[in-house]
mmCIF file of C-alpha atoms in Angstrom:
data_model
loop_
_atom_site.group_PDB
_atom_site.id
_atom_site.type_symbol
_atom_site.label_atom_id
_atom_site.label_comp_id
_atom_site.label_asym_id
_atom_site.label_seq_id
_atom_site.Cartn_x
_atom_site.Cartn_y
_atom_site.Cartn_z
ATOM 1 C CA MET I 1 0.000 0.000 0.000
ATOM 2 C CA ASN I 2 1.215 3.472 -0.908
ATOM 3 C CA LYS I 3 0.151 5.503 2.125
ATOM 4 C CA GLU I 4 1.131 8.869 0.678
ATOM 5 C CA ARG I 5 -0.816 8.181 -2.497
ATOM 6 C CA LEU I 6 -3.848 7.059 -0.490
ATOM 7 C CA ILE I 7 -3.989 10.383 1.360
ATOM 8 C CA ASP I 8 -3.291 12.429 -1.774
ATOM 9 C CA ASN I 9 -6.083 10.597 -3.548
ATOM 10 C CA PHE I 10 -8.486 11.177 -0.650
ATOM 11 C CA ILE I 11 -7.699 14.907 -0.681
ATOM 12 C CA GLU I 12 -8.249 14.995 -4.444
ATOM 13 C CA MET I 13 -11.612 13.290 -4.026
ATOM 14 C CA ILE I 14 -12.997 15.552 -1.305
ATOM 15 C CA LYS I 15 -12.216 18.612 -3.415
ATOM 16 C CA ILE I 16 -14.716 17.393 -6.037
ATOM 17 C CA HIS I 17 -18.064 18.739 -4.880
ATOM 18 C CA SER I 18 -20.661 15.938 -4.909
ATOM 19 C CA PRO I 19 -23.730 16.618 -2.764
ATOM 20 C CA SER I 20 -26.762 14.365 -3.099
ATOM 21 C CA LYS I 21 -28.319 14.502 -6.588
ATOM 22 C CA LYS I 22 -25.233 16.318 -7.969
ATOM 23 C CA GLU I 23 -22.547 13.631 -8.037
ATOM 24 C CA LYS I 24 -22.016 13.563 -11.811
ATOM 25 C CA GLU I 25 -18.507 15.069 -11.796
ATOM 26 C CA PHE I 26 -17.313 12.665 -9.134
ATOM 27 C CA ALA I 27 -18.920 9.686 -10.886
ATOM 28 C CA GLU I 28 -17.114 10.619 -14.103
ATOM 29 C CA TYR I 29 -13.867 10.881 -12.144
ATOM 30 C CA MET I 30 -14.414 7.416 -10.663
ATOM 31 C CA VAL I 31 -15.295 5.826 -14.005
ATOM 32 C CA LYS I 32 -11.992 7.165 -15.403
ATOM 33 C CA VAL I 33 -10.040 5.771 -12.419
ATOM 34 C CA LEU I 34 -11.729 2.363 -12.602
ATOM 35 C CA LYS I 35 -11.168 2.068 -16.352
ATOM 36 C CA GLU I 36 -7.474 2.834 -15.805
ATOM 37 C CA LEU I 37 -7.436 -0.090 -13.383
ATOM 38 C CA GLY I 38 -8.827 -2.370 -16.085
ATOM 39 C CA ALA I 39 -12.400 -2.514 -14.880
ATOM 40 C CA GLU I 40 -15.424 -3.282 -17.005
ATOM 41 C CA ILE I 41 -18.074 -0.608 -16.350
ATOM 42 C CA TYR I 42 -21.866 -0.518 -16.307
ATOM 43 C CA LEU I 43 -23.842 2.613 -15.421
ATOM 44 C CA ASP I 44 -27.371 2.457 -14.024
ATOM 45 C CA ASN I 45 -29.462 5.564 -14.729
ATOM 46 C CA GLY I 46 -31.942 5.300 -11.873
ATOM 47 C CA PHE I 47 -31.156 8.933 -10.995
ATOM 48 C CA LYS I 48 -33.744 9.941 -13.600
ATOM 49 C CA ASN I 49 -36.434 8.708 -11.193
ATOM 50 C CA TYR I 50 -35.560 11.165 -8.416
ATOM 51 C CA GLY I 51 -34.106 14.193 -10.192
ATOM 52 C CA GLY I 52 -30.415 13.470 -9.722
ATOM 53 C CA ASN I 53 -27.622 13.667 -12.274
ATOM 54 C CA SER I 54 -25.316 10.750 -11.490
ATOM 55 C CA PRO I 55 -25.523 7.067 -12.370
ATOM 56 C CA THR I 56 -24.782 4.230 -10.000
ATOM 57 C CA VAL I 57 -21.385 2.896 -11.045
ATOM 58 C CA PHE I 58 -20.934 -0.865 -11.409
ATOM 59 C CA ALA I 59 -17.418 -2.144 -12.098
ATOM 60 C CA LYS I 60 -15.778 -5.550 -12.395
ATOM 61 C CA ILE I 61 -12.100 -6.450 -12.319
ATOM 62 C CA LYS I 62 -11.616 -9.985 -13.574
ATOM 63 C CA GLY I 63 -9.716 -12.261 -11.218
ATOM 64 C CA ASN I 64 -7.304 -15.093 -11.889
ATOM 65 C CA VAL I 65 -8.517 -17.310 -9.057
ATOM 66 C CA GLU I 66 -11.746 -19.328 -9.082
ATOM 67 C CA GLY I 67 -14.367 -18.268 -6.572
ATOM 68 C CA GLU I 68 -17.474 -16.190 -6.018
ATOM 69 C CA GLY I 69 -15.515 -12.962 -5.648
ATOM 70 C CA VAL I 70 -16.222 -10.000 -3.384
ATOM 71 C CA THR I 71 -17.960 -6.652 -3.794
ATOM 72 C CA LEU I 72 -16.557 -3.366 -2.497
ATOM 73 C CA ALA I 73 -19.264 -0.736 -2.053
ATOM 74 C CA ALA I 74 -19.415 2.915 -1.029
ATOM 75 C CA HIS I 75 -21.461 6.012 -1.806
ATOM 76 C CA MET I 76 -20.368 9.078 -3.757
ATOM 77 C CA ASP I 77 -22.494 11.838 -2.223
ATOM 78 C CA VAL I 78 -21.595 13.993 0.763
ATOM 79 C CA ILE I 79 -23.447 16.094 3.301
ATOM 80 C CA GLU I 80 -23.589 19.853 2.782
ATOM 81 C CA PRO I 81 -22.085 22.372 3.372
ATOM 82 C CA ASN I 82 -19.242 20.855 1.389
ATOM 83 C CA LEU I 83 -18.296 23.312 -1.362
ATOM 84 C CA ASN I 84 -14.642 24.417 -1.430
ATOM 85 C CA VAL I 85 -13.371 22.017 1.232
ATOM 86 C CA ASN I 86 -10.167 23.257 2.848
ATOM 87 C CA PRO I 87 -8.521 20.106 4.265
ATOM 88 C CA ILE I 88 -6.056 20.415 7.131
ATOM 89 C CA ILE I 89 -3.720 17.558 8.139
ATOM 90 C CA GLU I 90 -2.778 17.830 11.789
ATOM 91 C CA ASN I 91 -1.782 15.360 14.511
ATOM 92 C CA GLY I 92 -2.685 12.296 12.478
ATOM 93 C CA ILE I 93 -6.118 13.494 11.394
ATOM 94 C CA ILE I 94 -7.619 15.201 8.363
ATOM 95 C CA LYS I 95 -10.175 17.886 9.164
ATOM 96 C CA THR I 96 -11.550 21.082 7.623
ATOM 97 C CA ASP I 97 -11.268 24.728 8.605
ATOM 98 C CA GLY I 98 -14.692 24.411 10.238
ATOM 99 C CA THR I 99 -16.731 25.965 7.440
ATOM 100 C CA THR I 100 -17.608 22.717 5.617
ATOM 101 C CA THR I 101 -18.025 19.032 6.188
ATOM 102 C CA LEU I 102 -14.975 16.950 5.233
ATOM 103 C CA GLY I 103 -16.671 14.401 2.985
ATOM 104 C CA GLY I 104 -14.866 11.498 4.614
ATOM 105 C CA ASP I 105 -18.342 10.029 4.679
ATOM 106 C CA ASP I 106 -17.957 8.369 2.300
ATOM 107 C CA LYS I 107 -14.954 9.388 0.241
ATOM 108 C CA GLY I 108 -12.776 7.748 2.870
ATOM 109 C CA GLY I 109 -14.444 4.506 1.803
ATOM 110 C CA VAL I 110 -13.981 5.279 -1.894
ATOM 111 C CA ALA I 111 -10.297 6.152 -1.405
ATOM 112 C CA CYS I 112 -9.818 2.871 0.472
ATOM 113 C CA ILE I 113 -11.310 0.931 -2.455
ATOM 114 C CA VAL I 114 -9.163 2.674 -5.059
ATOM 115 C CA GLU I 115 -5.901 2.197 -3.148
ATOM 116 C CA ALA I 116 -6.702 -1.468 -2.532
ATOM 117 C CA LEU I 117 -7.310 -2.008 -6.255
ATOM 118 C CA ARG I 118 -4.144 -0.126 -7.241
ATOM 119 C CA THR I 119 -2.019 -2.082 -4.788
ATOM 120 C CA ILE I 120 -3.368 -5.408 -6.008
ATOM 121 C CA LYS I 121 -2.782 -4.480 -9.648
ATOM 122 C CA GLU I 122 0.719 -3.065 -9.160
ATOM 123 C CA ASN I 123 1.890 -6.081 -7.201
ATOM 124 C CA ASN I 124 0.236 -8.654 -9.469
ATOM 125 C CA ILE I 125 -1.598 -10.104 -6.476
ATOM 126 C CA SER I 126 -3.802 -13.084 -7.322
ATOM 127 C CA HIS I 127 -7.480 -12.590 -6.546
ATOM 128 C CA GLU I 128 -11.011 -13.687 -7.334
ATOM 129 C CA ASP I 129 -13.295 -11.376 -9.304
ATOM 130 C CA ILE I 130 -13.589 -7.971 -7.648
ATOM 131 C CA TYR I 131 -16.780 -5.959 -8.061
ATOM 132 C CA VAL I 132 -17.177 -2.287 -7.187
ATOM 133 C CA LEU I 133 -20.537 -0.620 -6.555
ATOM 134 C CA LEU I 134 -20.650 3.157 -6.051
ATOM 135 C CA THR I 135 -24.016 4.768 -5.408
ATOM 136 C CA PRO I 136 -25.257 8.359 -5.591
ATOM 137 C CA CYS I 137 -27.795 9.940 -3.238
ATOM 138 C CA GLU I 138 -27.242 7.619 -0.265
ATOM 139 C CA GLU I 139 -27.464 10.527 2.164
ATOM 140 C CA SER I 140 -30.855 11.546 0.807
ATOM 141 C CA GLY I 141 -33.020 8.511 1.443
ATOM 142 C CA LEU I 142 -30.786 5.836 -0.165
ATOM 143 C CA GLN I 143 -32.242 6.911 -3.507
ATOM 144 C CA GLY I 144 -29.384 5.661 -5.673
ATOM 145 C CA ALA I 145 -29.585 2.120 -4.304
ATOM 146 C CA LYS I 146 -33.392 2.107 -4.278
ATOM 147 C CA ASN I 147 -33.655 3.081 -7.941
ATOM 148 C CA ILE I 148 -31.247 0.567 -9.483
ATOM 149 C CA ASP I 149 -32.987 -1.395 -12.233
ATOM 150 C CA TRP I 150 -31.462 -4.805 -11.520
ATOM 151 C CA THR I 151 -33.143 -6.319 -14.577
ATOM 152 C CA LEU I 152 -30.876 -4.217 -16.801
ATOM 153 C CA VAL I 153 -27.591 -4.980 -15.029
ATOM 154 C CA PRO I 154 -25.616 -7.412 -17.245
ATOM 155 C CA GLU I 155 -25.282 -10.828 -15.617
ATOM 156 C CA GLU I 156 -21.500 -10.828 -15.971
ATOM 157 C CA ILE I 157 -21.189 -7.589 -14.012
ATOM 158 C CA LYS I 158 -23.743 -8.241 -11.260
ATOM 159 C CA PRO I 159 -21.856 -7.929 -7.961
ATOM 160 C CA ALA I 160 -20.735 -10.851 -5.825
ATOM 161 C CA LYS I 161 -23.148 -11.613 -2.976
ATOM 162 C CA ASN I 162 -20.594 -10.989 -0.205
ATOM 163 C CA MET I 163 -20.361 -7.208 -0.009
ATOM 164 C CA LEU I 164 -17.968 -5.008 1.977
ATOM 165 C CA VAL I 165 -19.741 -1.689 2.458
ATOM 166 C CA ILE I 166 -17.029 0.751 3.530
ATOM 167 C CA ASP I 167 -19.247 3.338 5.169
ATOM 168 C CA ASN I 168 -19.183 2.947 8.939
ATOM 169 C CA ALA I 169 -18.314 5.694 11.380
ATOM 170 C CA GLY I 170 -15.631 4.925 13.927
ATOM 171 C CA ARG I 171 -12.385 3.025 13.977
ATOM 172 C CA ALA I 172 -11.132 0.145 11.890
ATOM 173 C CA GLY I 173 -12.155 -3.204 13.350
ATOM 174 C CA ILE I 174 -15.805 -2.383 13.966
ATOM 175 C CA ILE I 175 -17.936 -4.643 11.761
ATOM 176 C CA ALA I 176 -21.661 -3.890 11.556
ATOM 177 C CA HIS I 177 -23.705 -6.833 10.331
ATOM 178 C CA THR I 178 -27.287 -6.136 11.412
ATOM 179 C CA ALA I 179 -29.409 -2.996 11.038
ATOM 180 C CA PRO I 180 -33.105 -2.234 11.491
ATOM 181 C CA SER I 181 -35.947 -1.734 9.102
ATOM 182 C CA LYS I 182 -37.437 1.758 8.998
ATOM 183 C CA TYR I 183 -41.045 2.672 8.328
ATOM 184 C CA ASP I 184 -42.218 6.251 7.774
ATOM 185 C CA PHE I 185 -45.727 7.272 8.771
ATOM 186 C CA GLU I 186 -47.883 10.314 8.076
ATOM 187 C CA ILE I 187 -51.115 11.250 9.818
ATOM 188 C CA THR I 188 -53.491 13.993 8.686
ATOM 189 C CA PHE I 189 -55.994 15.057 11.342
ATOM 190 C CA LYS I 190 -59.072 16.841 10.038
ATOM 191 C CA GLY I 191 -61.278 19.071 12.191
ATOM 192 C CA ARG I 192 -63.662 21.929 11.459
ATOM 193 C CA LYS I 193 -62.902 25.648 11.076
ATOM 194 C CA ALA I 194 -64.523 28.333 13.211
ATOM 195 C CA HIS I 195 -63.625 31.821 14.439
ATOM 196 C CA ALA I 196 -61.391 31.277 17.442
ATOM 197 C CA GLY I 197 -62.475 34.464 19.219
ATOM 198 C CA ILE I 198 -66.195 34.595 18.446
ATOM 199 C CA GLU I 199 -67.452 30.996 18.183
ATOM 200 C CA PRO I 200 -64.740 28.429 18.923
ATOM 201 C CA GLU I 201 -67.440 26.028 20.118
ATOM 202 C CA LYS I 202 -68.476 25.485 16.506
ATOM 203 C CA GLY I 203 -65.015 24.281 15.532
ATOM 204 C CA ILE I 204 -63.107 21.039 15.991
ATOM 205 C CA ASN I 205 -59.437 21.768 16.625
ATOM 206 C CA ALA I 206 -57.260 19.445 14.500
ATOM 207 C CA VAL I 207 -54.238 20.236 16.679
ATOM 208 C CA SER I 208 -56.185 19.033 19.712
ATOM 209 C CA ILE I 209 -57.022 15.781 17.905
ATOM 210 C CA ALA I 210 -53.312 15.317 17.109
ATOM 211 C CA ALA I 211 -52.328 16.071 20.708
ATOM 212 C CA ALA I 212 -54.853 13.578 22.057
ATOM 213 C CA ALA I 213 -53.582 10.904 19.665
ATOM 214 C CA ILE I 214 -49.879 11.534 20.279
ATOM 215 C CA SER I 215 -50.391 11.477 24.049
ATOM 216 C CA ARG I 216 -51.538 7.851 23.650
ATOM 217 C CA MET I 217 -48.510 6.802 21.554
ATOM 218 C CA ASN I 218 -45.386 5.105 22.890
ATOM 219 C CA ILE I 219 -42.550 7.188 21.388
ATOM 220 C CA GLY I 220 -38.771 7.066 21.875
ATOM 221 C CA ARG I 221 -36.926 3.937 22.993
ATOM 222 C CA ILE I 222 -39.600 1.256 22.899
ATOM 223 C CA ASP I 223 -37.344 -1.721 23.523
ATOM 224 C CA LEU I 224 -33.692 -2.674 22.991
ATOM 225 C CA LEU I 225 -34.089 -2.991 19.217
ATOM 226 C CA THR I 226 -37.021 -0.663 18.526
ATOM 227 C CA THR I 227 -37.316 3.135 18.404
ATOM 228 C CA SER I 228 -39.956 5.610 17.303
ATOM 229 C CA ASN I 229 -39.919 9.327 16.710
ATOM 230 C CA ILE I 230 -42.262 12.096 15.597
ATOM 231 C CA GLY I 231 -40.349 14.868 13.843
ATOM 232 C CA VAL I 232 -43.053 16.999 12.207
ATOM 233 C CA ILE I 233 -46.260 18.509 13.606
ATOM 234 C CA ASN I 234 -47.665 21.202 11.336
ATOM 235 C CA SER I 235 -50.804 23.303 11.098
ATOM 236 C CA ASP I 236 -50.832 26.434 8.954
ATOM 237 C CA SER I 237 -53.930 27.976 10.500
ATOM 238 C CA PRO I 238 -53.797 31.579 11.796
ATOM 239 C CA THR I 239 -54.333 31.970 15.532
ATOM 240 C CA ASN I 240 -57.796 33.499 15.115
ATOM 241 C CA VAL I 241 -59.122 30.401 13.327
ATOM 242 C CA VAL I 242 -59.761 26.991 14.873
ATOM 243 C CA PRO I 243 -57.491 24.807 12.692
ATOM 244 C CA ASP I 244 -59.203 22.182 10.579
ATOM 245 C CA ASN I 245 -55.977 20.440 9.555
ATOM 246 C CA CYS I 246 -52.885 19.139 11.339
ATOM 247 C CA PHE I 247 -50.130 17.070 9.721
ATOM 248 C CA VAL I 248 -47.894 14.706 11.708
ATOM 249 C CA LYS I 249 -44.890 12.813 10.376
ATOM 250 C CA GLY I 250 -42.657 10.253 12.074
ATOM 251 C CA GLU I 251 -40.686 7.045 11.801
ATOM 252 C CA ILE I 252 -40.380 3.657 13.483
ATOM 253 C CA ARG I 253 -37.235 1.502 13.406
ATOM 254 C CA SER I 254 -36.895 -2.064 14.553
ATOM 255 C CA HIS I 255 -35.011 -5.257 13.814
ATOM 256 C CA SER I 256 -38.440 -6.913 13.686
ATOM 257 C CA GLU I 257 -40.839 -5.734 10.983
ATOM 258 C CA GLU I 258 -43.608 -7.552 12.880
ATOM 259 C CA LYS I 259 -42.889 -5.255 15.830
ATOM 260 C CA ILE I 260 -43.106 -2.191 13.592
ATOM 261 C CA LEU I 261 -46.482 -3.268 12.224
ATOM 262 C CA GLU I 262 -47.709 -3.907 15.768
ATOM 263 C CA ILE I 263 -46.717 -0.350 16.757
ATOM 264 C CA ILE I 264 -48.411 1.086 13.679
ATOM 265 C CA LYS I 265 -51.601 -0.743 14.642
ATOM 266 C CA ASN I 266 -51.361 0.750 18.160
ATOM 267 C CA TYR I 267 -50.844 4.231 16.703
ATOM 268 C CA GLU I 268 -53.940 3.854 14.545
ATOM 269 C CA GLU I 269 -55.921 2.815 17.631
ATOM 270 C CA ALA I 270 -54.634 5.962 19.361
ATOM 271 C CA CYS I 271 -55.946 8.047 16.452
ATOM 272 C CA LYS I 272 -59.343 6.356 16.615
ATOM 273 C CA GLU I 273 -59.592 7.033 20.355
ATOM 274 C CA ALA I 274 -58.585 10.682 19.851
ATOM 275 C CA VAL I 275 -61.267 11.200 17.207
ATOM 276 C CA SER I 276 -63.789 9.542 19.482
ATOM 277 C CA GLN I 277 -62.812 11.957 22.274
ATOM 278 C CA VAL I 278 -62.398 15.233 20.328
ATOM 279 C CA GLY I 279 -64.292 14.618 17.084
ATOM 280 C CA GLY I 280 -63.086 15.080 13.537
ATOM 281 C CA GLU I 281 -61.350 12.560 11.273
ATOM 282 C CA TYR I 282 -57.893 11.229 10.531
ATOM 283 C CA GLU I 283 -55.993 9.627 7.641
ATOM 284 C CA PHE I 284 -53.076 7.333 8.452
ATOM 285 C CA LYS I 285 -50.443 6.340 5.838
ATOM 286 C CA TYR I 286 -47.242 4.356 6.250
ATOM 287 C CA VAL I 287 -44.532 2.943 4.006
ATOM 288 C CA CYS I 288 -41.402 0.835 4.447
ATOM 289 C CA ASP I 289 -38.415 3.098 3.745
ATOM 290 C CA PHE I 290 -35.928 0.226 3.939
ATOM 291 C CA PRO I 291 -35.944 -3.400 5.116
ATOM 292 C CA THR I 292 -33.838 -5.012 7.811
ATOM 293 C CA LEU I 293 -30.221 -5.964 7.256
ATOM 294 C CA LYS I 294 -29.383 -9.387 8.650
ATOM 295 C CA PRO I 295 -26.497 -11.782 7.902
ATOM 296 C CA LYS I 296 -27.451 -14.529 5.479
ATOM 297 C CA ASP I 297 -24.652 -16.887 6.489
ATOM 298 C CA ASP I 298 -24.764 -17.024 10.306
ATOM 299 C CA LEU I 299 -22.038 -14.326 10.458
ATOM 300 C CA LYS I 300 -19.522 -16.415 8.469
ATOM 301 C CA PHE I 301 -18.484 -13.458 6.254
ATOM 302 C CA ALA I 302 -18.285 -11.060 9.202
ATOM 303 C CA LYS I 303 -16.130 -13.476 11.176
ATOM 304 C CA GLU I 304 -13.838 -14.075 8.193
ATOM 305 C CA PHE I 305 -13.180 -10.368 7.901
ATOM 306 C CA ALA I 306 -12.730 -10.087 11.658
ATOM 307 C CA GLU I 307 -9.968 -12.704 11.391
ATOM 308 C CA VAL I 308 -8.211 -10.535 8.800
ATOM 309 C CA TYR I 309 -8.335 -7.523 11.117
ATOM 310 C CA GLU I 310 -7.085 -9.634 14.038
ATOM 311 C CA SER I 311 -4.191 -10.999 11.954
ATOM 312 C CA LEU I 312 -3.079 -7.390 11.492
ATOM 313 C CA GLY I 313 -3.252 -6.708 15.229
ATOM 314 C CA ILE I 314 -6.547 -4.807 15.000
ATOM 315 C CA SER I 315 -9.119 -5.621 17.680
ATOM 316 C CA THR I 316 -12.578 -6.332 16.307
ATOM 317 C CA GLU I 317 -16.152 -5.838 17.407
ATOM 318 C CA LEU I 318 -19.195 -7.298 15.672
ATOM 319 C CA LYS I 319 -22.045 -4.823 16.025
ATOM 320 C CA VAL I 320 -25.782 -4.460 15.677
ATOM 321 C CA ILE I 321 -26.502 -0.848 14.692
ATOM 322 C CA GLY I 322 -29.548 1.424 14.695
ATOM 323 C CA GLY I 323 -29.037 3.293 11.414
ATOM 324 C CA GLY I 324 -29.803 2.377 7.833
ATOM 325 C CA SER I 325 -27.572 2.379 4.763
ATOM 326 C CA ASP I 326 -27.416 1.111 1.191
ATOM 327 C CA SER I 327 -26.786 -2.301 2.767
ATOM 328 C CA ASN I 328 -30.424 -2.511 3.813
ATOM 329 C CA ILE I 329 -31.538 -1.994 0.218
ATOM 330 C CA PHE I 330 -29.017 -4.472 -1.164
ATOM 331 C CA ALA I 331 -30.168 -7.074 1.389
ATOM 332 C CA LYS I 332 -33.537 -7.127 -0.360
ATOM 333 C CA GLU I 333 -31.686 -8.220 -3.515
ATOM 334 C CA GLY I 334 -29.992 -11.091 -1.684
ATOM 335 C CA TYR I 335 -26.662 -9.430 -0.893
ATOM 336 C CA ASN I 336 -24.809 -10.360 2.286
ATOM 337 C CA SER I 337 -23.295 -7.107 3.553
ATOM 338 C CA ILE I 338 -21.015 -6.104 6.361
ATOM 339 C CA ILE I 339 -20.313 -2.432 7.033
ATOM 340 C CA ILE I 340 -16.781 -1.402 8.014
ATOM 341 C CA GLY I 341 -15.220 1.945 8.857
ATOM 342 C CA VAL I 342 -12.146 3.946 7.949
ATOM 343 C CA GLY I 343 -11.888 6.193 11.000
ATOM 344 C CA MET I 344 -14.418 8.927 10.199
ATOM 345 C CA TYR I 345 -15.882 10.806 13.153
ATOM 346 C CA ASN I 346 -18.441 13.587 13.733
ATOM 347 C CA VAL I 347 -19.909 12.845 10.317
ATOM 348 C CA HIS I 348 -22.640 15.122 8.930
ATOM 349 C CA THR I 349 -21.131 18.114 10.782
ATOM 350 C CA VAL I 350 -18.481 20.741 10.059
ATOM 351 C CA ASP I 351 -16.448 19.132 12.856
ATOM 352 C CA GLU I 352 -16.027 15.955 10.790
ATOM 353 C CA TYR I 353 -12.543 14.447 10.730
ATOM 354 C CA LEU I 354 -10.794 11.292 9.588
ATOM 355 C CA GLU I 355 -8.071 9.427 11.495
ATOM 356 C CA ILE I 356 -5.346 8.625 8.986
ATOM 357 C CA GLU I 357 -4.078 5.519 10.766
ATOM 358 C CA GLU I 358 -7.560 3.981 10.792
ATOM 359 C CA LEU I 359 -7.866 4.563 7.036
ATOM 360 C CA TYR I 360 -4.527 2.765 6.586
ATOM 361 C CA LYS I 361 -5.666 -0.163 8.731
ATOM 362 C CA THR I 362 -8.918 -0.834 6.895
ATOM 363 C CA THR I 363 -7.263 -0.429 3.484
ATOM 364 C CA GLU I 364 -4.625 -2.964 4.508
ATOM 365 C CA ALA I 365 -7.342 -5.332 5.722
ATOM 366 C CA VAL I 366 -9.274 -5.027 2.450
ATOM 367 C CA ILE I 367 -6.113 -5.801 0.459
ATOM 368 C CA LYS I 368 -5.337 -8.805 2.617
ATOM 369 C CA TYR I 369 -8.897 -10.150 2.393
ATOM 370 C CA ILE I 370 -8.948 -9.912 -1.390
ATOM 371 C CA SER I 371 -5.457 -11.407 -1.818
ATOM 372 C CA LYS I 372 -5.437 -15.121 -2.578
#
């Protein structure tokens, strides 16, 4: 591994502005790099479904060893503000001047992939087929992964089922293998307008219906593997009018979709009781935003990669996490993902930084895992 090149490449990457839905320049940069490494490329144009401008990049580097191969995955978009990143290297970390995010999430993962591929090629290291999958718009609802048209992906370039998703916060050695499903719900409470100062008795306050319903809902930490949150309560009525409309939006996450559906049923019962108490009507809608991520091989893949970390003197931790990622979407297509980190911290903030040594460690582990 060329450590200096790895860092130089990371710096080059973060200077290419690629917020969600605007990753085209970075995707073109990555296609050029992957072609130089001898990869076969396929571009999925699912971005047309959500108003983006960048394809999902599929790549395959043919191996010289028989086997199922491995997939290296990351996402190309970053969290704003990220224009004109001014990287500072200091005391073993890379950070910004505090005016932008760094973009280590997830260009640290992309840089890791590129250096691993370059090292393997330069040293003529034997390997099975290597697949690369780079998605746009991960940070904005996993839209890139959700909108892949898998029926159009050529069979010979469809990724290997075992997938290393290099997109975890924290140090090298942490291996996330299980993540929850997330359902979004929306409730519209409907009351009746009236003048709030002259004849409020003639109205039915939609905000009051919402309050009565929410007061009956179990929200927050529901159990060890289940959470719920309401993030939006909105009524646009002026204060001198009894509001006839109130909109509520929230989410439920759990490692059991049965548990989520049970909670949704309880929330609907709470709405019915509120309407019975206050009057008015309600409309309840919900949708699965992403499914659960669970190992498909009794943690065999996760443990294999843990052994690689351990052989390099890196302590490991197999983790169940509470967030979602592209891995959840890929799981629906039969992919067996583990999520590993490259030392990125304080992600999604202008205090984001990346620990250089942790980036080295995971890149070394990826090279060693692929080497045969």
